[in-house]
Each structure stands twice: as structure tokens, then as C-alpha cells.
XYZ file of C-alpha atoms in Angstrom:
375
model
C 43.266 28.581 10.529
C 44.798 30.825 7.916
C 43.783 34.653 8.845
C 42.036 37.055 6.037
C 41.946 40.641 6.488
C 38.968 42.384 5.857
C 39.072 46.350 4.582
C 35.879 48.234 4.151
C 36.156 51.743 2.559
C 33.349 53.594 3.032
C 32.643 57.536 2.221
C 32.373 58.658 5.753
C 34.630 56.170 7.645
C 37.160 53.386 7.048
C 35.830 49.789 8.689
C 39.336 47.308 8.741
C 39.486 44.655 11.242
C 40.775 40.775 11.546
C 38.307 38.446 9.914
C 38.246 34.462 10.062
C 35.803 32.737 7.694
C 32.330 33.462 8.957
C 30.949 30.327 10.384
C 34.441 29.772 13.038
C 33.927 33.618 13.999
C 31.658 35.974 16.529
C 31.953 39.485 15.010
C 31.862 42.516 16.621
C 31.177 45.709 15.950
C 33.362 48.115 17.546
C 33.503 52.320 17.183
C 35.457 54.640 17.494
C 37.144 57.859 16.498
C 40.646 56.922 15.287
C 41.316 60.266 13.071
C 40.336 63.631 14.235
C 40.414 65.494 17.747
C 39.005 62.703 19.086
C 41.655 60.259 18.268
C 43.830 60.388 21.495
C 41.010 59.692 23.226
C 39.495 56.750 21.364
C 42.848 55.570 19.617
C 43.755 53.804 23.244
C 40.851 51.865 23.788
C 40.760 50.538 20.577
C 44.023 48.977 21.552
C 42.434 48.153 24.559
C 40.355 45.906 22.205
C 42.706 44.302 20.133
C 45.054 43.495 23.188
C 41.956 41.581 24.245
C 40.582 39.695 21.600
C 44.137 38.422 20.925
C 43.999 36.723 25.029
C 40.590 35.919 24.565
C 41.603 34.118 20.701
C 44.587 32.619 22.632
C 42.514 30.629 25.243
C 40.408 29.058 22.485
C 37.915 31.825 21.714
C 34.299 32.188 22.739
C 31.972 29.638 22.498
C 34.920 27.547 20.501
C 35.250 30.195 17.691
C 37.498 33.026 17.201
C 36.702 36.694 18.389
C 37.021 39.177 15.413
C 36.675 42.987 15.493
C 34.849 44.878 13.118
C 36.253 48.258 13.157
C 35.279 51.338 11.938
C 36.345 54.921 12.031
C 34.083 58.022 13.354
C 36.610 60.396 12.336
C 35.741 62.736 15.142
C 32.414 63.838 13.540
C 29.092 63.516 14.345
C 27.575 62.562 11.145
C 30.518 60.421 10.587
C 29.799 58.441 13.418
C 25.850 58.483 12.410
C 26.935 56.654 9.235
C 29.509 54.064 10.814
C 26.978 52.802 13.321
C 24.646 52.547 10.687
C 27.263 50.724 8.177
C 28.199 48.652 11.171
C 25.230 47.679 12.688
C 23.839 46.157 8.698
C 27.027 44.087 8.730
C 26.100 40.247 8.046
C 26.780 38.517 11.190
C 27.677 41.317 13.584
C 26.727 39.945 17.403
C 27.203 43.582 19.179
C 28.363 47.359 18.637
C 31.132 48.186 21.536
C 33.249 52.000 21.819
C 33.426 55.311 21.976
C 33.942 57.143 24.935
C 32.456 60.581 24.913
C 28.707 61.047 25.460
C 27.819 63.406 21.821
C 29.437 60.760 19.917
C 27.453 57.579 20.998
C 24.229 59.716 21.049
C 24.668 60.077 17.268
C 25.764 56.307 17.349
C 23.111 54.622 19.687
C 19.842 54.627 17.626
C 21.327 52.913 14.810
C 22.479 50.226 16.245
C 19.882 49.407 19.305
C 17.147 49.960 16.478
C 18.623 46.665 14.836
C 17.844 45.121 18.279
C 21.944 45.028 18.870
C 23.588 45.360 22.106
C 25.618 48.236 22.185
C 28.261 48.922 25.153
C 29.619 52.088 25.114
C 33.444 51.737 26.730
C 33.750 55.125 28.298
C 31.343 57.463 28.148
C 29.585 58.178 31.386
C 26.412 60.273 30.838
C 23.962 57.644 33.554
C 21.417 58.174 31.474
C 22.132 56.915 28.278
C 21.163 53.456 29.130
C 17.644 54.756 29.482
C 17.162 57.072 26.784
C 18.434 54.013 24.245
C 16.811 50.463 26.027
C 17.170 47.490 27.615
C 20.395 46.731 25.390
C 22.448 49.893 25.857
C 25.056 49.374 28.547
C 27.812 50.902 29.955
C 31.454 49.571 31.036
C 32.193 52.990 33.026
C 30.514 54.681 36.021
C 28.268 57.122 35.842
C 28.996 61.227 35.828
C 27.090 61.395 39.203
C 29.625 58.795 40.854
C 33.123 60.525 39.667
C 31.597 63.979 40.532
C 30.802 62.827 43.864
C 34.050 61.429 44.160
C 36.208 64.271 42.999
C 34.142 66.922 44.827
C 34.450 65.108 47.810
C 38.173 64.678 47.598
C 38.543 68.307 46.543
C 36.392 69.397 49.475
C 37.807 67.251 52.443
C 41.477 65.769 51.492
C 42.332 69.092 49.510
C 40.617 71.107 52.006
C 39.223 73.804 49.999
C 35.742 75.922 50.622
C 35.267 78.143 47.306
C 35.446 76.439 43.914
C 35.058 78.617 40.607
C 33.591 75.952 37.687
C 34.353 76.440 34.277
C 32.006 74.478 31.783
C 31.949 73.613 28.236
C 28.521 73.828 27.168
C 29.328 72.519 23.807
C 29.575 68.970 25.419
C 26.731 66.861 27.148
C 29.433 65.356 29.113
C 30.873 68.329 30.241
C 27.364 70.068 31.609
C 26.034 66.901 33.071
C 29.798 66.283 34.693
C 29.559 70.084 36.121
C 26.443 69.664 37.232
C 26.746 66.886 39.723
C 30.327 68.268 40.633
C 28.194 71.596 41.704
C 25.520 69.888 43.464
C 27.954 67.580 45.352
C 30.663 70.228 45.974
C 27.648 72.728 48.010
C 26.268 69.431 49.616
C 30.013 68.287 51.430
C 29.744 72.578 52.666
C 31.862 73.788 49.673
C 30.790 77.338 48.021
C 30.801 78.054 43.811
C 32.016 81.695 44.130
C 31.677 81.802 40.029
C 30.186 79.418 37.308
C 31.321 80.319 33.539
C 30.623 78.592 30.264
C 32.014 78.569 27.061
C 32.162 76.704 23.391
C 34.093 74.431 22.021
C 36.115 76.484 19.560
C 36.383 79.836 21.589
C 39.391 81.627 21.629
C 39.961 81.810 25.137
C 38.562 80.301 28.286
C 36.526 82.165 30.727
C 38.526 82.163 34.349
C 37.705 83.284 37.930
C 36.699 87.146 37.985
C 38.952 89.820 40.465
C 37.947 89.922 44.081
C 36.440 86.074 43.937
C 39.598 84.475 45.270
C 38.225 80.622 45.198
C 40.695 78.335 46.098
C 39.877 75.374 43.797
C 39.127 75.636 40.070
C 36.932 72.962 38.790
C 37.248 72.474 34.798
C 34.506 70.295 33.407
C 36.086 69.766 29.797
C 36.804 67.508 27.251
C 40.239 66.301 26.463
C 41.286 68.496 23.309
C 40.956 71.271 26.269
C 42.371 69.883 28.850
C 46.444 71.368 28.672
C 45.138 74.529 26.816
C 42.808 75.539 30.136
C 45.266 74.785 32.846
C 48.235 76.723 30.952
C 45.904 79.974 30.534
C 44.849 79.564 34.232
C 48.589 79.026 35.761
C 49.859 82.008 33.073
C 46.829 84.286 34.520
C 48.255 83.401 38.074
C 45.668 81.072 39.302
C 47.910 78.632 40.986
C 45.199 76.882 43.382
C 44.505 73.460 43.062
C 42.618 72.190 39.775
C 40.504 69.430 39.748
C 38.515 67.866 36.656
C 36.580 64.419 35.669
C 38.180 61.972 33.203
C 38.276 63.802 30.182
C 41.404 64.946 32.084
C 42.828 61.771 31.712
C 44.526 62.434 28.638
C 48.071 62.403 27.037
C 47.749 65.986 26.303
C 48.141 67.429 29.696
C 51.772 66.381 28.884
C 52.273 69.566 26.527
C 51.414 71.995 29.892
C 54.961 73.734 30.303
C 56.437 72.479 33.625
C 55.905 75.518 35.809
C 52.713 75.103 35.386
C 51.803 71.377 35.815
C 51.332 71.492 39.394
C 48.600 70.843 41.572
C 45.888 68.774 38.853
C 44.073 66.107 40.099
C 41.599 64.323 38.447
C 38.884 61.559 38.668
C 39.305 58.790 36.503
C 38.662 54.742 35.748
C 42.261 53.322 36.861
C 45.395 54.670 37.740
C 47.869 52.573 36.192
C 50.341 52.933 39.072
C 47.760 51.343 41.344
C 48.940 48.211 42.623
C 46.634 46.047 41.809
C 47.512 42.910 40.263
C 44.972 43.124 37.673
C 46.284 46.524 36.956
C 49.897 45.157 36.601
C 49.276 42.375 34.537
C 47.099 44.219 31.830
C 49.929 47.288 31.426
C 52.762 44.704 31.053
C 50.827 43.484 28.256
C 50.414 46.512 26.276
C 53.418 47.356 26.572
C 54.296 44.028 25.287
C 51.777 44.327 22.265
C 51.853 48.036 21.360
C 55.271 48.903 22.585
C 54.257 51.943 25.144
C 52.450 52.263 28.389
C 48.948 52.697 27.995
C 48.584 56.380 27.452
C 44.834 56.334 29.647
C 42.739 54.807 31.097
C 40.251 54.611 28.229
C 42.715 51.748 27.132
C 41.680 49.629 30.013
C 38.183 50.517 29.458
C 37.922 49.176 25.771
C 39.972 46.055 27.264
C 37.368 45.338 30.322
C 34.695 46.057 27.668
C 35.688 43.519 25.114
C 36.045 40.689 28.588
C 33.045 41.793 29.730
C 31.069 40.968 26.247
C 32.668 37.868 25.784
C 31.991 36.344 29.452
C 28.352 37.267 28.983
C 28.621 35.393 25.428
C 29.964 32.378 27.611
C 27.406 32.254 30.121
C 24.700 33.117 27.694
C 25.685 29.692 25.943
C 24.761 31.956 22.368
C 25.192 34.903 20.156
C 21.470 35.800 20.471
C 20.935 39.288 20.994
C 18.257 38.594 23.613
C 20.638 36.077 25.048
C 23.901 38.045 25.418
C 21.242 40.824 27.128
C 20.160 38.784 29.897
C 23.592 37.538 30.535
C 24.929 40.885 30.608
C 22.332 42.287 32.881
C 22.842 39.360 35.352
C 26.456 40.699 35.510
C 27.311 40.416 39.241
C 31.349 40.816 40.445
C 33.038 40.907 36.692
C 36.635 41.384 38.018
C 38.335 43.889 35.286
C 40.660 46.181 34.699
C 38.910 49.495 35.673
C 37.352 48.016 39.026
C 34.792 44.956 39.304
C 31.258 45.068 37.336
C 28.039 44.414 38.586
C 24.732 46.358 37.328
C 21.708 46.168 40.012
C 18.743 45.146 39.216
C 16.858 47.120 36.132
C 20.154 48.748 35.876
C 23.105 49.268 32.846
C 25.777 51.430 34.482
C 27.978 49.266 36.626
C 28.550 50.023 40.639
C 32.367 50.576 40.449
C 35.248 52.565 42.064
C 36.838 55.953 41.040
C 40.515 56.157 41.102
C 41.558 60.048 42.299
C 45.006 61.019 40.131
C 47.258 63.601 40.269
C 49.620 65.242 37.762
C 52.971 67.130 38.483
C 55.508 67.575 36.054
C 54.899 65.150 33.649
C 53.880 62.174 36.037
C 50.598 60.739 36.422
C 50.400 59.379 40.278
C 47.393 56.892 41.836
C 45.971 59.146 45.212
C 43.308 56.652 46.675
C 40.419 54.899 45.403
C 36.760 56.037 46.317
C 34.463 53.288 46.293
C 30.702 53.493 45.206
C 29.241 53.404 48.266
């Protein structure tokens, strides 16, 4: 079938994607910010995407017909992203709304879409309570923030063997408070103490560190990825060299530009380690770097990957591209083997039951730790 590219230019967001004619495709709607601060974040899992509609389109499609992507831009703004899901979600034909992984930017995307009656899947963000504030067809592919806190603060507290943690918060993020405060709640509850909790906004010109005469011996840094490098160099130049721990909005390319003296000691909770032996794991990073040339620069690339799998094996089972259809297929999900860990949502329940990989970074190298599993 001869291919036709499809490019939508909007005013707040360009919408490009691979097309086939309408009646031998299922379209999908997919989001994310592929310009802005945002971008090295969300740039990944988009590939993530296209890596797997092109396996999916290789083994015949779903439901006999080719997988296409609908794409469109958020451009790292919150009205941006308002206006995509709303472009997006009055597209002719469009069967679900998948992306974005940070918690502000699908709360200004949700209501658009799951007020068409869409499914939306959000691929990374982790807030556990976004399924309930949006309705039976919000889902999400990653775990919740209560399940990587518990893992991290539990690592931090017994493997790393620490007993006073100072937390530093940015209260300009949902993700960030709601990460901090489970991390908090779980760190006190495995014995730990929080000598010091500080807060600051995105944007500030400095970030608020441990006060003289606390001496913790953890930091915990409950951040978003455009401050991920900047926080650890200002802590490591202001002599803090403890151990510093975070959530996955460490899991970024950009703790590569933290000068090598300090880029010791960082570990981090996250949705795969791509040094984990696995075979799953194996197989899906030779084949980005097949397709896209590099290794997969997060693990937000596996998560738009597993997200795109697990929408298109709930498609199959459903038998249709009914909205109401695809829903009950995906909420039956039980054992979905991907990428990031297996899938299954309990009963009355949208975020999956899955394991936390525990990474560390040391001079440039990102290396698997263990695996915590949800139980």
C-alpha cells in the first residue's frame, strides 16, 4: 500500500505523523512535547512509539489494518498542550490519545480528550491519581509515585544505610510534591529521620540545600528533569558529597553535563534499566539502536514503546476500535509482558502493579542496582 504523509500545522502545535488511507488504518492520537524543556524528556518515547508501530505494522497490523500515529507537538507549554489534545482528540477517526510523561502536562491534556469519551494512556507520568480524577478511560502504563517512593526510600534507608535525609522539593510541579511526599512518609516509616524539608520554583536562581549543623547523610531531590544536573552540581560544589537519591525525573540525559568530580554517588528510581538483563530489555534496545541510531537515552523510550503494545493487544482482544470496547479490554489487562516490567491493573484499577528498577550514576554511566517488586 503506497504510504501518504500527513502534516497538520496548527497555531499552537505541529500534528505530522504516517497516514494510510483511512478505511486500512486505526489512528492514534499520540502527545507529546517534542520542542521546549520538555523535549528530552518526551522526544524518547515518542521514538518509543514509532519503533513500535513499525513491529506492530510488520506483523500485519491490528485487527488486519495498519497502525498510524497521529502526532502532535505540546511544545513544553501548558496551553499548548490544552490546544493539541483538543485538536487531536476532534480528529476524524482517532481510536485513542497516548503520551506525555509528566503529571502538569496531561492534567492540561486529560479533559479534552476523555470528554470525547476517548481512552487516553498517559506513557509516563505517575501521579496514582490521575486515573480517578479523569474516569474509567484514563490509564496509566507507569507505576504510581507511591510505589517508586517506597522503593527508593527503602533502598536509600536499608541498602544505602542512611538515617537523616534532607528533601528538596519543587513545588512548581505536581509530580515533584506528590513524589516528595510519599518519599517522606515512607523514608520516617522504614526508621529514617527528615532533618530539613525545603521548597523552591521552577525558575529560581538557586536551589535551597541542607542548612549548617544538620549533617543528613542522604539528600533526597524530588525534581523534574530540566533540574536534575543543575541540583546535584550546586550540592557536590557546596560540599555535600553524601549519597543523592531522586524518582525518575532523574532518569534523564542531562545528568550527563554534571562535571565528573561530581557525578558520584546518584541513584535513582526508575521504569527499566537498560543494562538489566532481561531479554525483553535486550531485544527492544538492539532495536532502537537499529532504528534511531543511539541507545535509548531513558527509560521514557521504553515506556511510549510498552504503551503503544499495550493499546494495540487490548485492540486485539477487544475484537474493535470501540471506545467502550478497547476500555474493557484494557482494564481486563492481566500479565502484559513489556518492556518496563509486566502489566496488570486490579480490579477497579488504571495504574498497573509493576516493578521499580533502582539505578545508579557515576561518571557518565548509568548502572541497573536491583529490581524492587510491587509487593
Amino acid at each position: 500500500m503506497k504510504k501518504i504523509v500527513l502534516l497538520c500545522l496548527t497555531t499552537l502545535g505541529l500534528c505530522f505523523g504516517s497516514a494510510f488511507a483511512a478505511d486500512d488504518t486505526v489512528k492514534i492520537g499520540v502527545l507529546y512535547n517534542l520542542t521546549g524543556a520538555m523535549a528530552a524528556v518526551d522526544q524518547p518515547g515518542l521514538h518509543g512509539m514509532e519503533l513500535a508501530r513499525d513491529v506492530i505494522n510488520s506483523e500485519g497490523g491490528v485487527l488486519g489494518k495498519k497502525l498510524s500515529l497521529i502526532i502532535s507537538d505540546c511544545r513544553s507549554n501548558l496551553d499548548s498542550t490544552a490546544t493539541a489534545a483538543e485538536s487531536i482528540a476532534d480528529e476524524d477517526g482517532i481510536v485513542a490519545v497516548l503520551g506525555l510523561n509528566d503529571t502538569d502536562y496531561v492534567t492540561a491534556a486529560a479533559p479534552a480528550v476523555t470528554t470525547k469519551g476517548l481512552v487516553f494512556i498517559t506513557a509516563g507520568a505517575t501521579m496514582q491519581n490521575l486515573p480517578y480524577m479523569y474516569g474509567k478511560n484514563f490509564f496509566m502504563t507507569a507505576f504510581g509515585d507511591n510505589m517508586q517512593a517506597r522503593a527508593i526510600a527503602k533502598f536509600a534507608k536499608r541498602r544505602l544505610k542512611t538515617e537523616r535525609c534532607f528533601v528538596g522539593t519543587n513545588v512548581s510541579s505536581e509530580f515533584a510534591k506528590t513524589l516528595s511526599k510519599y518519599f517522606k512518609r515512607r523514608y520516617r516509616k522504614y526508621g529514617g529521620v527528615v532533618v530539613d524539608e525545603v521548597w523552591y520554583n521552577a525558575g529560581d536562581t538557586t536551589y535551597p540545600l541542607p542548612k549548617e549543623g544538620d549533617k543528613p547523610d542522604l539528600l533526597f531531590m524530588s525534581i523534574t528533569p530540566p533540574d536534575a544536573a543543575g541540583y546535584v552540581t550546586e550540592a557536590r560544589k557546596a560540599g555535600f558529597n553524601q549519597p543523592i537519591v531522586s524518582g525518575d525525573g532523574f532518569d534523564t540525559p542531562g545528568l550527563l553535563k554534571i562535571p565528573e568530580e561530581y557525578a558520584h554517588s546518584i541513584y535513582f528510581a526508575t521504569h527499566v534499566a537498560f543494562d538489566n538483563p532481561d531479554p525483553e530489555v535486550r531485544d527492544f534496545v538492539d532495536s532502537y539502536k537499529r532504528m534511531f541510531g543511539v541507545a535509548p537515552e531513558s527509560g521514557f523510550a521504553a515506556l511510549g514503546y510498552d504503551t503503544v503494545m499495550l493499546l494495540a493487544q487490548a485492540i486485539t482482544r477487544a475484537g474493535s476500535t470501540n471506545t467502550e470496547a478497547i476500555r474493557s479490554a484494557l482494564s481486563a489487562t492481566v500479565g502484559f509482558k513489556g518492556v518496563t516490567g509486566e502489566i496488570s491493573y486490579p480490579e477497579g484499577v488504571r495504574v498497573p502493579n509493576k516493578t521499580v528498577d533502582i539505578v545508579r550514576f557515576t561518571n557518565g554511566t548509568f548502572s541497573f542496582v536491583e529490581q524492587v517488586s510491587p509487593n
